[in-house]
Amino acid sequence: MKAEDVDWLVYHRIPENAVITEKELCKSCGLDAADLNRSLGRLERSCLVERSEGGIRMLNFGEALLRNQCKYEPGLPYTIENGIIKARKN
């Protein structure tokens, strides 16, 4: 399966407004842990999901938009560090 197909599968198995564990997601998708971790890494870099100790969650539109702005617009006066919006240090 191509990487983008794996990412599509994984993303659509993550429930909206809820957290799912990696173990549950592996079982739901029928993937091994290594393939799932690679896919989650790509989805995180694309600002679509967030991984934490509690599990994996889908970012809502506003969160994804804000993270992409911080990532691609270095001139913004703020940044996100560990989920907290902070004034950018000059």
Tab-separated table of C-alpha atoms in Angstrom:
chain	number	residue	atom	x	y	z
A	1	MET	CA	0.000	0.000	0.000
A	2	LYS	CA	1.286	3.479	-0.866
A	3	ALA	CA	2.136	5.858	1.979
A	4	GLU	CA	-0.680	8.255	1.084
A	5	ASP	CA	-3.189	5.380	1.125
A	6	VAL	CA	-1.977	4.322	4.573
A	7	ASP	CA	-2.258	7.929	5.784
A	8	TRP	CA	-5.810	8.186	4.404
A	9	LEU	CA	-6.789	4.955	6.175
A	10	VAL	CA	-5.231	5.999	9.487
A	11	TYR	CA	-6.665	9.529	9.411
A	12	HIS	CA	-10.199	8.288	8.743
A	13	ARG	CA	-10.022	5.754	11.582
A	14	ILE	CA	-9.306	8.471	14.160
A	15	PRO	CA	-12.611	9.520	15.759
A	16	GLU	CA	-13.621	13.185	15.680
A	17	ASN	CA	-13.525	14.926	19.065
A	18	ALA	CA	-12.056	11.866	20.790
A	19	VAL	CA	-8.717	10.257	21.554
A	20	ILE	CA	-7.689	6.790	20.386
A	21	THR	CA	-4.670	4.797	21.528
A	22	GLU	CA	-2.011	3.575	19.115
A	23	LYS	CA	-2.902	-0.015	20.011
A	24	GLU	CA	-6.588	0.556	19.150
A	25	LEU	CA	-5.621	2.312	15.926
A	26	CYS	CA	-3.252	-0.512	14.909
A	27	LYS	CA	-6.052	-3.019	15.408
A	28	SER	CA	-8.644	-0.876	13.616
A	29	CYS	CA	-6.394	-0.289	10.594
A	30	GLY	CA	-4.803	-3.732	10.473
A	31	LEU	CA	-1.312	-2.185	10.471
A	32	ASP	CA	1.812	-3.047	12.415
A	33	ALA	CA	3.235	-0.523	14.882
A	34	ALA	CA	6.087	0.576	12.573
A	35	ASP	CA	3.768	1.402	9.645
A	36	LEU	CA	1.369	3.208	11.974
A	37	ASN	CA	4.161	5.297	13.512
A	38	ARG	CA	5.459	6.330	10.081
A	39	SER	CA	1.956	7.363	9.035
A	40	LEU	CA	1.304	9.272	12.261
A	41	GLY	CA	4.604	11.095	11.796
A	42	ARG	CA	3.540	12.238	8.330
A	43	LEU	CA	0.094	13.264	9.603
A	44	GLU	CA	1.682	15.242	12.461
A	45	ARG	CA	4.062	17.030	10.084
A	46	SER	CA	1.022	17.913	7.958
A	47	CYS	CA	-0.659	19.395	11.062
A	48	LEU	CA	-3.611	17.000	10.907
A	49	VAL	CA	-3.195	15.007	14.140
A	50	GLU	CA	-1.606	15.347	17.552
A	51	ARG	CA	0.015	12.565	19.570
A	52	SER	CA	0.235	12.768	23.352
A	53	GLU	CA	0.613	10.388	26.276
A	54	GLY	CA	-3.151	9.830	26.237
A	55	GLY	CA	-3.268	8.836	22.580
A	56	ILE	CA	-3.895	10.319	19.160
A	57	ARG	CA	-6.490	12.916	18.262
A	58	MET	CA	-7.574	14.646	15.094
A	59	LEU	CA	-6.965	18.400	15.069
A	60	ASN	CA	-9.966	20.556	14.304
A	61	PHE	CA	-9.845	23.035	11.426
A	62	GLY	CA	-8.855	26.008	13.586
A	63	GLU	CA	-6.015	24.121	15.273
A	64	ALA	CA	-4.686	22.845	11.953
A	65	LEU	CA	-4.876	26.327	10.421
A	66	LEU	CA	-3.065	27.936	13.345
A	67	ARG	CA	-0.314	25.294	13.364
A	68	ASN	CA	0.231	25.655	9.624
A	69	GLN	CA	0.457	29.432	9.972
A	70	CYS	CA	3.061	29.068	12.719
A	71	LYS	CA	4.968	26.521	10.660
A	72	TYR	CA	5.031	28.395	7.352
A	73	GLU	CA	4.887	32.074	8.374
A	74	PRO	CA	7.987	32.782	10.471
A	75	GLY	CA	7.103	36.482	10.764
A	76	LEU	CA	4.080	35.863	13.000
A	77	PRO	CA	4.310	37.406	16.480
A	78	TYR	CA	3.338	34.110	18.143
A	79	THR	CA	4.294	30.434	18.160
A	80	ILE	CA	2.908	27.200	19.615
A	81	GLU	CA	5.038	25.306	22.125
A	82	ASN	CA	3.640	22.098	23.631
A	83	GLY	CA	0.110	23.145	22.734
A	84	ILE	CA	0.441	26.624	24.283
A	85	ILE	CA	0.314	29.805	22.203
A	86	LYS	CA	3.223	32.057	23.201
A	87	ALA	CA	4.646	35.362	22.034
A	88	ARG	CA	7.524	34.714	19.633
A	89	LYS	CA	10.933	35.488	21.086
A	90	ASN	CA	12.884	37.867	18.855
